GROMACS .gro file of C-alpha atoms in nm:
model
  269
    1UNK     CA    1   9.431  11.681   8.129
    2UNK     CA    2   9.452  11.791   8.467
    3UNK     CA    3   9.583  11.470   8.719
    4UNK     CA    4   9.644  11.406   9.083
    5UNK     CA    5   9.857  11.109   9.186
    6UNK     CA    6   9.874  10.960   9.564
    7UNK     CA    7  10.070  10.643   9.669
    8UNK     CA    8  10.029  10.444  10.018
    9UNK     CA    9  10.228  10.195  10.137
   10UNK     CA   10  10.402  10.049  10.499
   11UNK     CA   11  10.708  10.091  10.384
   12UNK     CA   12  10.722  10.399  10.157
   13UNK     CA   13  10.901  10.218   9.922
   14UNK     CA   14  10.943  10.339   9.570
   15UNK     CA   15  11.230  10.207   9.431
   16UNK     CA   16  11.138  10.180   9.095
   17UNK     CA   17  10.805  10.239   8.880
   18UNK     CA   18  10.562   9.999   8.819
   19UNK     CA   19  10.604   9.838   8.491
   20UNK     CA   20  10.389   9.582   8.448
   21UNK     CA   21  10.336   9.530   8.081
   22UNK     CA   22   9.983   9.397   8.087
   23UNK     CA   23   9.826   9.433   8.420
   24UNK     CA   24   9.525   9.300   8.538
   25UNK     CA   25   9.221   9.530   8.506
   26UNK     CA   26   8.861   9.566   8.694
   27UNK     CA   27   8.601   9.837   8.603
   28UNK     CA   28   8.377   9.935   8.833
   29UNK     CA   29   8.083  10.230   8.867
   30UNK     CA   30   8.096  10.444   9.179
   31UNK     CA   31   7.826  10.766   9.238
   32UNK     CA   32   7.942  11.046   9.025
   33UNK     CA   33   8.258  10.927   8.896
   34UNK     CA   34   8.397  10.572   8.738
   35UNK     CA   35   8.678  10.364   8.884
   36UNK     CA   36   8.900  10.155   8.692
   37UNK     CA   37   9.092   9.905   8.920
   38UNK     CA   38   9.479   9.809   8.844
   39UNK     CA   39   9.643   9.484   8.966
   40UNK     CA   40  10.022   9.515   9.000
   41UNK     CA   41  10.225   9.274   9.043
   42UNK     CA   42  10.532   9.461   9.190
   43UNK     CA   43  10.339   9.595   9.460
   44UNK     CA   44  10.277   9.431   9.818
   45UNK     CA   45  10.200   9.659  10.034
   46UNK     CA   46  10.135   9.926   9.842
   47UNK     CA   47   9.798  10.120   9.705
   48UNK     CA   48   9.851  10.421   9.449
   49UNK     CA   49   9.565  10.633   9.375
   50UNK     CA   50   9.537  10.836   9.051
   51UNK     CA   51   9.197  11.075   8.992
   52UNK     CA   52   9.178  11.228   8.673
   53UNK     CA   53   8.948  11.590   8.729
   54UNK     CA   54   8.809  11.649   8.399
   55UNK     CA   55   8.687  11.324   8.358
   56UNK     CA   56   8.586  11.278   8.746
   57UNK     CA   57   8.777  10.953   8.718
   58UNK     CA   58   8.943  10.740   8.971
   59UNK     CA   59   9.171  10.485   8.868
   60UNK     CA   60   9.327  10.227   9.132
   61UNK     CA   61   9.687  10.022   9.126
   62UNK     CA   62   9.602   9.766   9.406
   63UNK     CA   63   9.865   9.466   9.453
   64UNK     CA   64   9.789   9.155   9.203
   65UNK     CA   65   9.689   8.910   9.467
   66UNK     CA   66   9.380   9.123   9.581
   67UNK     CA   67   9.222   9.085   9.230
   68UNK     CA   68   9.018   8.719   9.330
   69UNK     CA   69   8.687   8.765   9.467
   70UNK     CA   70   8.749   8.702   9.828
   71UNK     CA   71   8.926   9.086   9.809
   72UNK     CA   72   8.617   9.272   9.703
   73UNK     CA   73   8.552   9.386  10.076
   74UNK     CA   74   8.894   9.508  10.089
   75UNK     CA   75   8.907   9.698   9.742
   76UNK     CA   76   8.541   9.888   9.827
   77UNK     CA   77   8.786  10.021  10.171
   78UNK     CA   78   9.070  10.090   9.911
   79UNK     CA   79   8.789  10.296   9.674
   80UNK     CA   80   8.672  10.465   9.990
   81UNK     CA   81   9.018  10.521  10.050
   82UNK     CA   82   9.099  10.678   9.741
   83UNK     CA   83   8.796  10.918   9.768
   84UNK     CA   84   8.927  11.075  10.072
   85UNK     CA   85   9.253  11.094  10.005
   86UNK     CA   86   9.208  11.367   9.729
   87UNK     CA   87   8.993  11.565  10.057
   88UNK     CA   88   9.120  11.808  10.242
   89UNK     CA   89   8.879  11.841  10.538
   90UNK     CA   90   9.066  11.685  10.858
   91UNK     CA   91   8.770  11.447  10.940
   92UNK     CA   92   8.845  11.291  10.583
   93UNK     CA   93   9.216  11.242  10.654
   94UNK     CA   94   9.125  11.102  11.013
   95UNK     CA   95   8.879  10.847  10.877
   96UNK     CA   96   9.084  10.787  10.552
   97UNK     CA   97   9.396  10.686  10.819
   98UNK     CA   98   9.132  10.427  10.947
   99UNK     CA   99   9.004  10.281  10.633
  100UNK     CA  100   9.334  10.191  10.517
  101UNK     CA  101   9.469  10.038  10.849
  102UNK     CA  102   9.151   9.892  10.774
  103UNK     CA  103   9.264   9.783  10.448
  104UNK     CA  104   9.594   9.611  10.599
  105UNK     CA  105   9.397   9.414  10.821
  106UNK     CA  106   9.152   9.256  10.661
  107UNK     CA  107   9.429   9.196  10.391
  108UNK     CA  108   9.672   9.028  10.654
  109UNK     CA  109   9.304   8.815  10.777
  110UNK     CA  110   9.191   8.693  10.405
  111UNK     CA  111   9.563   8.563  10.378
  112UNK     CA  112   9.565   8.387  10.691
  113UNK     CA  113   9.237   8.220  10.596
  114UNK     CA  114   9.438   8.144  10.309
  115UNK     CA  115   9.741   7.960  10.482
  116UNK     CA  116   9.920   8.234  10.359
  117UNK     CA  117  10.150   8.433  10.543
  118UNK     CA  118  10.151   8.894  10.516
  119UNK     CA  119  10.450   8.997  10.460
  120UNK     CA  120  10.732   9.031  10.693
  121UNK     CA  121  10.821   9.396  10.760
  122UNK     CA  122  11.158   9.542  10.631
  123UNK     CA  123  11.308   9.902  10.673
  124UNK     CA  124  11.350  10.052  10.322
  125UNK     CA  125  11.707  10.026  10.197
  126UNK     CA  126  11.924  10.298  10.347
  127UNK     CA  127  12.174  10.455  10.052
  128UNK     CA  128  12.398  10.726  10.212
  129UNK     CA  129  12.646  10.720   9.885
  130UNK     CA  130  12.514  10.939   9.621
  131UNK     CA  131  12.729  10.993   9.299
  132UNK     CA  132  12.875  11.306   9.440
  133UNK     CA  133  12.793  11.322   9.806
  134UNK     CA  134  12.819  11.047  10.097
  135UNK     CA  135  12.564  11.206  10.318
  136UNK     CA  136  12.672  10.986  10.631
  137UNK     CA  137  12.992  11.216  10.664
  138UNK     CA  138  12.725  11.577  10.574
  139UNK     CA  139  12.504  11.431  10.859
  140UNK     CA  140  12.796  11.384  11.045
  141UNK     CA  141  12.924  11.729  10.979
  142UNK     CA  142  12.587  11.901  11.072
  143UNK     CA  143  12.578  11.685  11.393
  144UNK     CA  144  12.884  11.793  11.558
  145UNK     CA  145  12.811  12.179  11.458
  146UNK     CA  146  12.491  12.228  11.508
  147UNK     CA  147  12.393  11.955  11.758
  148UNK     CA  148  12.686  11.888  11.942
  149UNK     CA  149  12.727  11.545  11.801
  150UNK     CA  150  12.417  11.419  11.994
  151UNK     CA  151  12.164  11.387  11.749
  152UNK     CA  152  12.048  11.014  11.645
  153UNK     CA  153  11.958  10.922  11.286
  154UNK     CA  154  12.030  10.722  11.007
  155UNK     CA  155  12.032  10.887  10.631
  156UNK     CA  156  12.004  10.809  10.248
  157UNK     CA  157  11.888  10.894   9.952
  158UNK     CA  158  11.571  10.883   9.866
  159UNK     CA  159  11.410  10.688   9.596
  160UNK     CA  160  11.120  10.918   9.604
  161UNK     CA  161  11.073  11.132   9.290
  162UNK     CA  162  10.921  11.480   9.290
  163UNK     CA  163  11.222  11.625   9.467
  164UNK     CA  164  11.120  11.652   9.865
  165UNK     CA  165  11.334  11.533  10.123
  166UNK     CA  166  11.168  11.403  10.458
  167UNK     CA  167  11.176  11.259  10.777
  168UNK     CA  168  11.022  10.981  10.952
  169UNK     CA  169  11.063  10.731  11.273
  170UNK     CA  170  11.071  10.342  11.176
  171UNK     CA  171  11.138  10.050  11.345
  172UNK     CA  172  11.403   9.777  11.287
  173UNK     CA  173  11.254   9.449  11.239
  174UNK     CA  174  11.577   9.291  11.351
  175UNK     CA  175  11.669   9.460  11.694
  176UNK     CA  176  11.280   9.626  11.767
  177UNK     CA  177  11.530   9.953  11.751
  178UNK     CA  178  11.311  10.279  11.698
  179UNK     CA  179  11.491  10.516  11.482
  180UNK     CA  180  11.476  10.820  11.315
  181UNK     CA  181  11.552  10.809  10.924
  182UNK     CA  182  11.669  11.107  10.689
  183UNK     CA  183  11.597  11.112  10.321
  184UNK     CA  184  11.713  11.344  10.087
  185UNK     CA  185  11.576  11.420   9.770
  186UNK     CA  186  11.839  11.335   9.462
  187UNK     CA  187  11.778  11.629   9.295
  188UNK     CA  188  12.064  11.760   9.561
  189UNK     CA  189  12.310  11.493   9.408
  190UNK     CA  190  12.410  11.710   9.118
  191UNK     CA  191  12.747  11.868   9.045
  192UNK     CA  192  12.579  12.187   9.044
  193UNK     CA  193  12.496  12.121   9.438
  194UNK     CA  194  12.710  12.330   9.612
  195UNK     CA  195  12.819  12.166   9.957
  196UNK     CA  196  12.635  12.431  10.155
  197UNK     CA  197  12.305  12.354   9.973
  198UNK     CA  198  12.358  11.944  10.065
  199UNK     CA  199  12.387  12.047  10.429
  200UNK     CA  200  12.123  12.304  10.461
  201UNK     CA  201  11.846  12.029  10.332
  202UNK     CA  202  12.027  11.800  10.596
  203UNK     CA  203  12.024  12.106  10.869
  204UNK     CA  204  11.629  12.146  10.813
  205UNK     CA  205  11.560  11.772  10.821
  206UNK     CA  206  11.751  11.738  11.174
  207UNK     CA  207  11.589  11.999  11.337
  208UNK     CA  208  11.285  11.772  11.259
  209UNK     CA  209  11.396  11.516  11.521
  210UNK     CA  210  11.454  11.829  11.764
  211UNK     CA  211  11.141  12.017  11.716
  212UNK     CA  212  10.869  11.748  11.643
  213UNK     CA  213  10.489  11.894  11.494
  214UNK     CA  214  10.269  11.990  11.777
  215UNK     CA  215   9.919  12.036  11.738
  216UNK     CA  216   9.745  12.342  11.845
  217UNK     CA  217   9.360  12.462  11.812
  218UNK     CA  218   9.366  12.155  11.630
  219UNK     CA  219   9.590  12.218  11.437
  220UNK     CA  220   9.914  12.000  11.365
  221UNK     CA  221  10.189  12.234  11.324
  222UNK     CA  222  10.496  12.119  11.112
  223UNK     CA  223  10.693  12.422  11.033
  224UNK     CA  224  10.610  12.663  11.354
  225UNK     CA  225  10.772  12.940  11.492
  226UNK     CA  226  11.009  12.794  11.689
  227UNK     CA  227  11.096  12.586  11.412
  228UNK     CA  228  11.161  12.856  11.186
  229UNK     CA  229  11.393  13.048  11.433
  230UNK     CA  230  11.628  12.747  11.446
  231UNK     CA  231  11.613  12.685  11.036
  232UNK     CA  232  11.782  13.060  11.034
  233UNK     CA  233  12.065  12.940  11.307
  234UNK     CA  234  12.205  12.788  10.961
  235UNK     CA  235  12.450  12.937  10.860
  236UNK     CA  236  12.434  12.961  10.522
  237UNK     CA  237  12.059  12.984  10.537
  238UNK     CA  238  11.998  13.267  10.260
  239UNK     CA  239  12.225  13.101  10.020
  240UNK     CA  240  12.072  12.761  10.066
  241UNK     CA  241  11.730  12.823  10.009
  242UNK     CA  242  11.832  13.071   9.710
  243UNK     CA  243  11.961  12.766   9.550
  244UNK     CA  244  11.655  12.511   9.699
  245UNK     CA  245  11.444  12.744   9.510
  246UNK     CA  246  11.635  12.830   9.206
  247UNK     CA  247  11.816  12.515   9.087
  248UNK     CA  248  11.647  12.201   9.305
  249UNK     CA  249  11.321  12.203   9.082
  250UNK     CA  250  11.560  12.273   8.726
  251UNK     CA  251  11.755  11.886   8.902
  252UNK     CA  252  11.432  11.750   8.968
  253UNK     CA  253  11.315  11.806   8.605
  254UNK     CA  254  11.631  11.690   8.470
  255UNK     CA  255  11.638  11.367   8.711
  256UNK     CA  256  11.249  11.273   8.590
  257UNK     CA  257  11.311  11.345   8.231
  258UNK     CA  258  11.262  11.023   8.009
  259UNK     CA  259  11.569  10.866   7.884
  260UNK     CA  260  11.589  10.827   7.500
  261UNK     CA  261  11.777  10.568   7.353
  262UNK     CA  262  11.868  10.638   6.983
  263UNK     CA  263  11.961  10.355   6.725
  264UNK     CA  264  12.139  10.445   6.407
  265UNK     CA  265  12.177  10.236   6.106
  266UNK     CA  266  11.906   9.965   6.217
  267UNK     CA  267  11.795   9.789   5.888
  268UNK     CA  268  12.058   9.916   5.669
  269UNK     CA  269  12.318   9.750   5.531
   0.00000   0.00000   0.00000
């Protein structure tokens, strides 16, 4: 059965699956396709999207507290949300970006009406110390060779699963500081991760913060030309993204794979 997954949330924060072991559940028809609503109760901010192809399926995981009736209004934005987020046309990302801020406010306004308070912002935890790299010192490493110790950013590891690293800019809810945070994917916290490898993910997501997307014809360019020329200032550039392509997806594998517990002698004697 052929899938596609999507989660949205403020925060990006995924530090753990959802689990609940008997969520709430809404069904509902849309044109051409069904919808089966999900009511978490870990999530808060949060919407995940899953659309199963064959069966031209949509199935939502909205947080629990948007399951009474005074949320309908806001799940028919997160449905139309969902429906454009599996679209690729850029008029269906632009209006899917309104819909859900969309979503967020009417959310924050039902609350209010409630006496209830949204939720106070938070930056996601920040987790530099891996099992066999502290990526505060790589960073720190990459900074003063490549950047001349002036670049600004924070770092972790991410709790994100699929292997990508990424970049973003946040703000601190304590200071108001803007800020540029640096995950990397754990699938680069292996013993097989050879030190260049570490740095060359932390080289590429730097140069983010130096050379920023541009948009042109229309276009918003992530990985342009300019971009590219700097990635290959690394040195170690053809052995890094050997090993990116190579072993990264083999860690990722390994890092998703299902633990199984086995019990022996259970019931005997």
């Amino acid at each position: 059965m052929e899938k596609a997954f999507l989660q949205t949330d403020l925060f990006d924060l995924d530090e753990e699956p959802l689990r609940d072991k008997a969520p709430s559940i809404l069904k509902s028809n849309a044109p051409n396709a069904s919808v089966m609503f999900h009511f978490e109760k870990r999530l808060k901010k949060g919407i995940r999207f899953l659309w199963k192809r064959q069966e031209n399926a949509y199935e939502l995981f909205l947080p629990a507290y948007m399951e009474t009736e005074d949320f309908s209004s806001v799940r028919e934005l997160a449905l139309e949300c969902c429906r454009l987020s599996f679209q690729k046309k850029k008029e269906s990302r632009e209006r899917y970006r309104l819909l859900l801020s969309q979503v967020w406010n009417e959310t924050e306004r039902i609350l209010a009406g409630r006496g209830e308070k949204f939720f106070a912002s938070r930056t996601p935890p920040i987790r530099p110390v891996g099992k066999f790299y502290d990526l505060e010192k790589v960073l720190a490493e990459v900074n003063q060779n490549y950047f001349q110790g002036r670049l600004a950013a924070r770092i972790t590891w991410s709790n994100r699963k699929g292997g990508l690293s990424y970049h973003r800019k946040l703000q601190d809810p304590a200071t108001g500081e803007n800020f540029h945070l640096i995950s990397i994917s754990r699938g680069y916290d292996f013993p097989n991760c050879p030190p260049y490898a570490v740095a060359g993910v932390v080289y590429h997501e730097c140069l983010h913060i130096v050379n920023p997307p541009i948009v042109k014809n229309g276009r918003r360019i992530v990985h342009g030309k300019d971009f590219k020329t700097a990635e290959r200032r690394y040195r170690e550039y053809e052995k890094w993204t050997k090993w990116h392509a190579e072993v990264l997806p083999k860690n990722v594998r390994a890092m998703n794979r299902p633990v199984r517990r086995w019990l022996f002698g259970l019931g005997k004697k």
